[in-house]
Amino acid sequence: ESRIFDLYCTLLLEPEDQAPTQRLTPIPPTTRIRIVNFVLKNTTAAGDTLGDLVKKGVFEAKFPLHKGGGDLKTTWARWRNMFQKQPIDDIRCYFGEKVALYFAWLGWYTYMLVPAALFGLITFLSGFSLFNASQISKEICEAHDIFMCPRGDHSRRYQRLSDTCTFAKLTHLFDNEGTVVFAIFMALWATVFLEIWKRQRAKVVLHWDLYGWDEDQEEMALQLINDPHYKLQQHEHSYLRSTIILILSLFMICFMIGMAHILVVYRVLAAALFSSSALPFLEEQVTTAVVVTGALVHYVTISIMTMANKRVALKLCDFEKPRTLSEQESKFTIKFFTLQFFAHFSSLIYIAFILGRINGHPGKSVRLAGLWKLEECHLSGCMMDLFLQMAIIMGLKQTLSNCIEYLKPWLAHKCRSVPGRESSDPELRDWKHNYHLNPVHPFSLFDEFMEMMMQYGFTTIFVAAFPLAPLLALFSNLVQIRLDAIKMVRLQRRLVPRKAKDIGTWLQVLKTIGVLAVIANGMVIAFTSEFIPRVVYKYRYGPCREGAHPEVDCLTGYVNHSLSVFYTKDFNDSVRIKGSEHITECRYRDYRNAQDYNFSEQFWVLLAIRLAFLILFEHVALCIKLVAAWFVPDVPQKVKNTVLKEKYQRLRDKYQRFQKMCSSPKSTTV
Amino acid sequence: ESRIFDLYCTLLLEPEDQAPTQRLTPIPPTTRIRIVNFVLKNTTAAGDTLGDLVKKGVFEAKFPLHKGGGDLKTTWARWRNMFQKQPIDDIRCYFGEKVALYFAWLGWYTYMLVPAALFGLITFLSGFSLFNASQISKEICEAHDIFMCPRGDHSRRYQRLSDTCTFAKLTHLFDNEGTVVFAIFMALWATVFLEIWKRQRAKVVLHWDLYGWDEDQEEMALQLINDPHYKLQQHEHSYLRSTIILILSLFMICFMIGMAHILVVYRVLAAALFSSSALPFLEEQVTTAVVVTGALVHYVTISIMTMANKRVALKLCDFEKPRTLSEQESKFTIKFFTLQFFAHFSSLIYIAFILGRINGHPGKSVRLAGLWKLEECHLSGCMMDLFLQMAIIMGLKQTLSNCIEYLKPWLAHKCRSVPGRESSDPELRDWKHNYHLNPVHPFSLFDEFMEMMMQYGFTTIFVAAFPLAPLLALFSNLVQIRLDAIKMVRLQRRLVPRKAKDIGTWLQVLKTIGVLAVIANGMVIAFTSEFIPRVVYKYRYGPCREGAHPEVDCLTGYVNHSLSVFYTKDFNDSVRIKGSEHITECRYRDYRNAQDYNFSEQFWVLLAIRLAFLILFEHVALCIKLVAAWFVPDVPQKVKNTVLKEKYQRLRDKYQRFQKMCSSPKSTTV
């Protein structure tokens, strides 16, 4: 038995160490488990692999035992250690490098969230200090004589603008000048996070002595140990297959986007239903109810789609015939992430950029199937919708998912370990105890990672609309680390350790999210928030356009300016509006002429400036990203120098051997 | 002597080949030259290196001899071989890998230029087919009653629009719908070019058996051979130094941009000078003269700045204290390229995007130092200026530079090899012949590369304005390859061969140019060409806005629509305009109101659509780039599999050795 491990050592040792048998270092248990597991999995006995036998019921399960993890239980997998450093090296010794890297990454991410959360909180709170001071809120609260046009089919009555006073103040909490600075900060943060993580990883991996580790070599060595007549599996690539996968993926993405429309339809129908129902709904509450239940529907859709996506991604991946397990994982990651991204974010994209922009104008609104009016933005602007959606989705994801993730294995564990006849043999008792733990499936770590990526996406992509996202993520992660730890150490059977020298494709995913974050935040500031209209009003239309007057606020008159006029006589069915016959004109949020209700010049000016801002924001952010990436080297100098020194030492050894050989040219050679 | 080469072999051989002395392969001459050169360069004799001795005049020169290159002379360095494949392997054997990779790259680039040149030519020619059919040209040629406002201080007279008939037709040659397609094609072309080059490189390098070659190791081995007590030089990185370099570079870039303004000032002053001079200039020719001489000034500026840039980049590079020669080269490349880019392109950027846009309107034009009116665009639109500038600069660069590059060493060679006393000893004669050749400086290959990068930049970055650029580059490259070959084989001393497994930082430069090309071409189409105004007119203002009428061209009325009205009574000095008192209104290219000469609504509509187009173009092009990069793997499957097989073979060997050792555990070990 121990010969296998010797062989493994020999195969993977640096060839310079020419006499491995003399200095046989003890092989760590993680490596032993890995090798045995590989051999068991691939050994065929009379045509059946172990997997087949498990299926047939000959064996019930195979799993490594928890042993020697007591240390981890006290130093790591406890709630009270929440704010302590994780013992990454111990984790590595117990669960292998892959798990250790996950926790190292998660810990680092949590640590980096602290400044982001602080900045986000400050941005949010700085809104509070201006809660009552803002000129816009003041104007809205005093606008008793401005009537807003009916926003939906369900509330056919004119509302005073002053009724939206509270919401206007609330909107100001996250739609202020600080948000722009915060969004730029977060784009930068994402870059710096990635760069420093790369350095961190290099340090950890060098410490583990895996810097020059070659995955292919490891794989082939294991295969060779298992079967001396193993035939090398070659790389394959087929352009036809790539094309088919591309087409299928595009098809799936379209389907995902289609699914997002369910939410749109739901919100339109729910609005009609709620307002016409016999329940004593206050008319103002209809919108809120629609938004909240809509977000719930969104959450459920996401949960269902996640399962469907996984299956599709697996199928697509199998079709591609990956060569090794790690290649399969990497390909699966890309596909699954792409699908998940569209499942999670297409509704948010709709709410952020399309909701309320394609509705036409009061007299002539766009209708779904010619019947139901498309949903309008919230009374106090479209930013409110996005904020609510983000808050609900993120809140639910972080709390509910965490609870389920913890409670499910906990309950299952409780159910399985019904007190039976306690064995007297301590070893057997230990085995039984391990058997009663929850089985782990090979994707368990993958799922954790994917969830973290989605969280990272929520934290960065629409952060301009929801500055509290980093704070929420920070809290959630502090819990998540310990939760995962407890699950792995106490509630699940031990994972089969796997070797790894980086987090693999996830780094690509993080990079992609970083780029998307720049684009999305730029678009939120340009199109969803009212930042640009306010600035343009200040310098082009407002009282300050010819120089500042200290006595007038530059935004005086902005509210009136930002609302278009609609004459009630132009309603197709003006008779149906009861109780407000004296109102001759109502207002709505848009920039249109009062004559023919076409877009006014201001609309085009604003659009041009919004687009110019987006271009500027993107390019400046990308330039800063580039400079930051150049400024912070990927690999710390210390690591580089250690690697260099090792190489040099090896050359020196060779040099000395050569000199010796030349001085005694008749030495024996094997 | 030969022991050094043995040692070199031993140090760099794969350690598995445990008995190098037995199977000593002959060392190729390139390697010998490299090692001897290194030793000579670094050996210190009594405190003086060879470099110092050369300076002191003890030695005059050291250079490798041309020997055995007769083959290359007949198969490669001849004009008649222009259309034949280059013997890359022979070049490698004679000049080393670095030179061979340069020619492999250049050959590949030239080959890839063929489709681009063809497409560009077709785009250009398709304009010819519409030479007379275009509705816009027709309207311009018939517009005898439309008077254009005076464009500069130098020609204070009203011109009929119909006078610009020829130019309008010419403009249509490169400003047509085909240009948009061509620009997208070129963005794609740049990506595909890079991707396939990566594949090509992998193949070549695998063929040379350099796939796993480690530059650091090579460097250290040479140092060790030269000096057994060599102390390892470590990596260094200082954030302070990086910051200083960043600031200095930014400062230099600003200076470059400042230099570009020389051209602006020159053009303004030249226009004033030419028109006021006593020479019998036709007034219409003033613009042309200004543009042509301006381009000449631009070319001279570029030539001067290139020298200055090189010095600055070297200084900056020395300040950074690079560890090895290759690191120095890479850092130098980035800095030099950045500076060169701004030197070459900042004037073009001015002409493409700023010229004629900040001039105000006829009655109130912006003046330089309050005196000279800023230059306006060409009569037939701003695209014409860019086209002319590109054509002249590229034409000059390609022809003049090539000529100088060839003639200089040729003449120098002729001068040096004045017929002296011919020696009778054939070896001495050969040495003398070599001595009479031109000395090579270490940057000679670098300069060739940089020139090619600039050409690549011209070919892709503003290709939308000058579709003939790829064709010009193709011709130039066909000449350039043979020219460089002849120079290296016949006119210069032999280069010290250098090993390399890729083209290094130049790949980064190519990537950067690719990204810049997408941005620049998007901007040229959006802002410089009249593509967007035409399309918007078609679907928003023209006769087709309510559906197509087969009998009317959709662009009917476009010319009239695109010109703003200026009332001559609003001239501050209307008296000065002689001979045209009957003209009450003149027209100019802009979208402004006739009332207060502010931008009209159309201006803002157009601006918004231009910006939206730019965003769309950039993002679509980048998406396509991503997909193309995913679709074409960087390394061909064949190369991957060969590498994999080699690894596997090594493992197998080890495995068998292990088995043998186990069966006879008492074997002798050295």
PDB file of N, CA and C in Angstrom, chain A residues 5 37-38 42 54 97 128 133 152 255 261 296 312 323 356 359 415 437 442 464 515 524 533 574 576:
ATOM      1  N   PHE A   5       2.225   5.474  -2.408  1.00  0.00           N
ATOM      2  CA  PHE A   5       2.579   6.833  -2.001  1.00  0.00           C
ATOM      3  C   PHE A   5       4.023   7.154  -2.341  1.00  0.00           C
ATOM      4  N   ASN A  37      -8.803   8.008  -3.010  1.00  0.00           N
ATOM      5  CA  ASN A  37     -10.093   8.306  -3.613  1.00  0.00           C
ATOM      6  C   ASN A  37     -10.044   8.167  -5.124  1.00  0.00           C
ATOM      7  N   PHE A  38      -8.955   8.654  -5.703  1.00  0.00           N
ATOM      8  CA  PHE A  38      -8.821   8.567  -7.156  1.00  0.00           C
ATOM      9  C   PHE A  38      -8.766   7.112  -7.607  1.00  0.00           C
ATOM     10  N   ASN A  42     -11.618   5.095  -9.907  1.00  0.00           N
ATOM     11  CA  ASN A  42     -11.326   4.677 -11.273  1.00  0.00           C
ATOM     12  C   ASN A  42     -11.083   3.190 -11.441  1.00  0.00           C
ATOM     13  N   VAL A  54     -21.980   1.425  -6.087  1.00  0.00           N
ATOM     14  CA  VAL A  54     -22.796   2.176  -5.135  1.00  0.00           C
ATOM     15  C   VAL A  54     -24.219   2.257  -5.637  1.00  0.00           C
ATOM     16  N   GLU A  97      -6.096  22.102  -0.533  1.00  0.00           N
ATOM     17  CA  GLU A  97      -5.814  23.463  -0.964  1.00  0.00           C
ATOM     18  C   GLU A  97      -7.039  24.178  -1.515  1.00  0.00           C
ATOM     19  N   PHE A 128     -28.920  61.903   4.922  1.00  0.00           N
ATOM     20  CA  PHE A 128     -29.742  62.260   6.088  1.00  0.00           C
ATOM     21  C   PHE A 128     -29.517  63.694   6.531  1.00  0.00           C
ATOM     22  N   ALA A 133     -32.834  69.856   4.168  1.00  0.00           N
ATOM     23  CA  ALA A 133     -32.220  71.048   3.601  1.00  0.00           C
ATOM     24  C   ALA A 133     -32.351  71.098   2.083  1.00  0.00           C
ATOM     25  N   GLY A 152     -51.482  55.138 -13.382  1.00  0.00           N
ATOM     26  CA  GLY A 152     -51.829  53.828 -13.921  1.00  0.00           C
ATOM     27  C   GLY A 152     -53.316  53.749 -14.157  1.00  0.00           C
ATOM     28  N   PHE A 255     -33.768  33.106 -23.574  1.00  0.00           N
ATOM     29  CA  PHE A 255     -34.813  32.516 -22.749  1.00  0.00           C
ATOM     30  C   PHE A 255     -34.810  33.152 -21.355  1.00  0.00           C
ATOM     31  N   HIS A 261     -39.223  38.810 -18.293  1.00  0.00           N
ATOM     32  CA  HIS A 261     -40.458  39.513 -18.625  1.00  0.00           C
ATOM     33  C   HIS A 261     -41.633  39.031 -17.809  1.00  0.00           C
ATOM     34  N   LEU A 296     -40.549  39.611  -4.524  1.00  0.00           N
ATOM     35  CA  LEU A 296     -40.668  38.232  -4.042  1.00  0.00           C
ATOM     36  C   LEU A 296     -40.735  37.266  -5.217  1.00  0.00           C
ATOM     37  N   VAL A 312     -28.790  22.820 -17.407  1.00  0.00           N
ATOM     38  CA  VAL A 312     -28.441  23.188 -18.785  1.00  0.00           C
ATOM     39  C   VAL A 312     -26.931  23.312 -18.926  1.00  0.00           C
ATOM     40  N   ARG A 323     -11.475  17.404 -21.132  1.00  0.00           N
ATOM     41  CA  ARG A 323     -10.453  16.376 -20.992  1.00  0.00           C
ATOM     42  C   ARG A 323     -10.288  15.923 -19.541  1.00  0.00           C
ATOM     43  N   GLY A 356     -40.666  52.550 -17.250  1.00  0.00           N
ATOM     44  CA  GLY A 356     -41.118  53.933 -17.231  1.00  0.00           C
ATOM     45  C   GLY A 356     -40.605  54.785 -18.367  1.00  0.00           C
ATOM     46  N   ASN A 359     -43.262  54.271 -21.916  1.00  0.00           N
ATOM     47  CA  ASN A 359     -44.691  54.297 -21.615  1.00  0.00           C
ATOM     48  C   ASN A 359     -45.481  55.314 -22.413  1.00  0.00           C
ATOM     49  N   CYS A 415     -31.982  14.442  11.821  1.00  0.00           N
ATOM     50  CA  CYS A 415     -32.848  13.325  11.438  1.00  0.00           C
ATOM     51  C   CYS A 415     -32.050  12.031  11.311  1.00  0.00           C
ATOM     52  N   LEU A 437     -23.361  11.756   9.356  1.00  0.00           N
ATOM     53  CA  LEU A 437     -23.271  13.138   8.866  1.00  0.00           C
ATOM     54  C   LEU A 437     -23.859  13.234   7.457  1.00  0.00           C
ATOM     55  N   PRO A 442     -19.965  16.547  -4.974  1.00  0.00           N
ATOM     56  CA  PRO A 442     -18.740  17.182  -5.471  1.00  0.00           C
ATOM     57  C   PRO A 442     -18.910  18.672  -5.760  1.00  0.00           C
ATOM     58  N   ALA A 464     -24.548  51.877  -7.215  1.00  0.00           N
ATOM     59  CA  ALA A 464     -24.917  53.288  -7.243  1.00  0.00           C
ATOM     60  C   ALA A 464     -26.362  53.486  -6.805  1.00  0.00           C
ATOM     61  N   VAL A 515     -15.746  44.741 -14.817  1.00  0.00           N
ATOM     62  CA  VAL A 515     -16.018  45.541 -16.018  1.00  0.00           C
ATOM     63  C   VAL A 515     -17.501  45.885 -16.108  1.00  0.00           C
ATOM     64  N   VAL A 524     -26.451  53.728 -14.441  1.00  0.00           N
ATOM     65  CA  VAL A 524     -27.392  54.097 -13.378  1.00  0.00           C
ATOM     66  C   VAL A 524     -27.287  55.589 -13.089  1.00  0.00           C
ATOM     67  N   PRO A 533     -29.809  65.577 -14.828  1.00  0.00           N
ATOM     68  CA  PRO A 533     -30.773  66.670 -14.988  1.00  0.00           C
ATOM     69  C   PRO A 533     -30.542  67.807 -13.998  1.00  0.00           C
ATOM     70  N   SER A 574     -61.929  61.651 -21.014  1.00  0.00           N
ATOM     71  CA  SER A 574     -61.821  62.578 -19.896  1.00  0.00           C
ATOM     72  C   SER A 574     -63.029  62.476 -18.964  1.00  0.00           C
ATOM     73  N   ARG A 576     -64.223  59.920 -17.649  1.00  0.00           N
ATOM     74  CA  ARG A 576     -64.070  58.899 -16.619  1.00  0.00           C
ATOM     75  C   ARG A 576     -63.352  59.400 -15.369  1.00  0.00           C
TER      76      ARG A 576
END
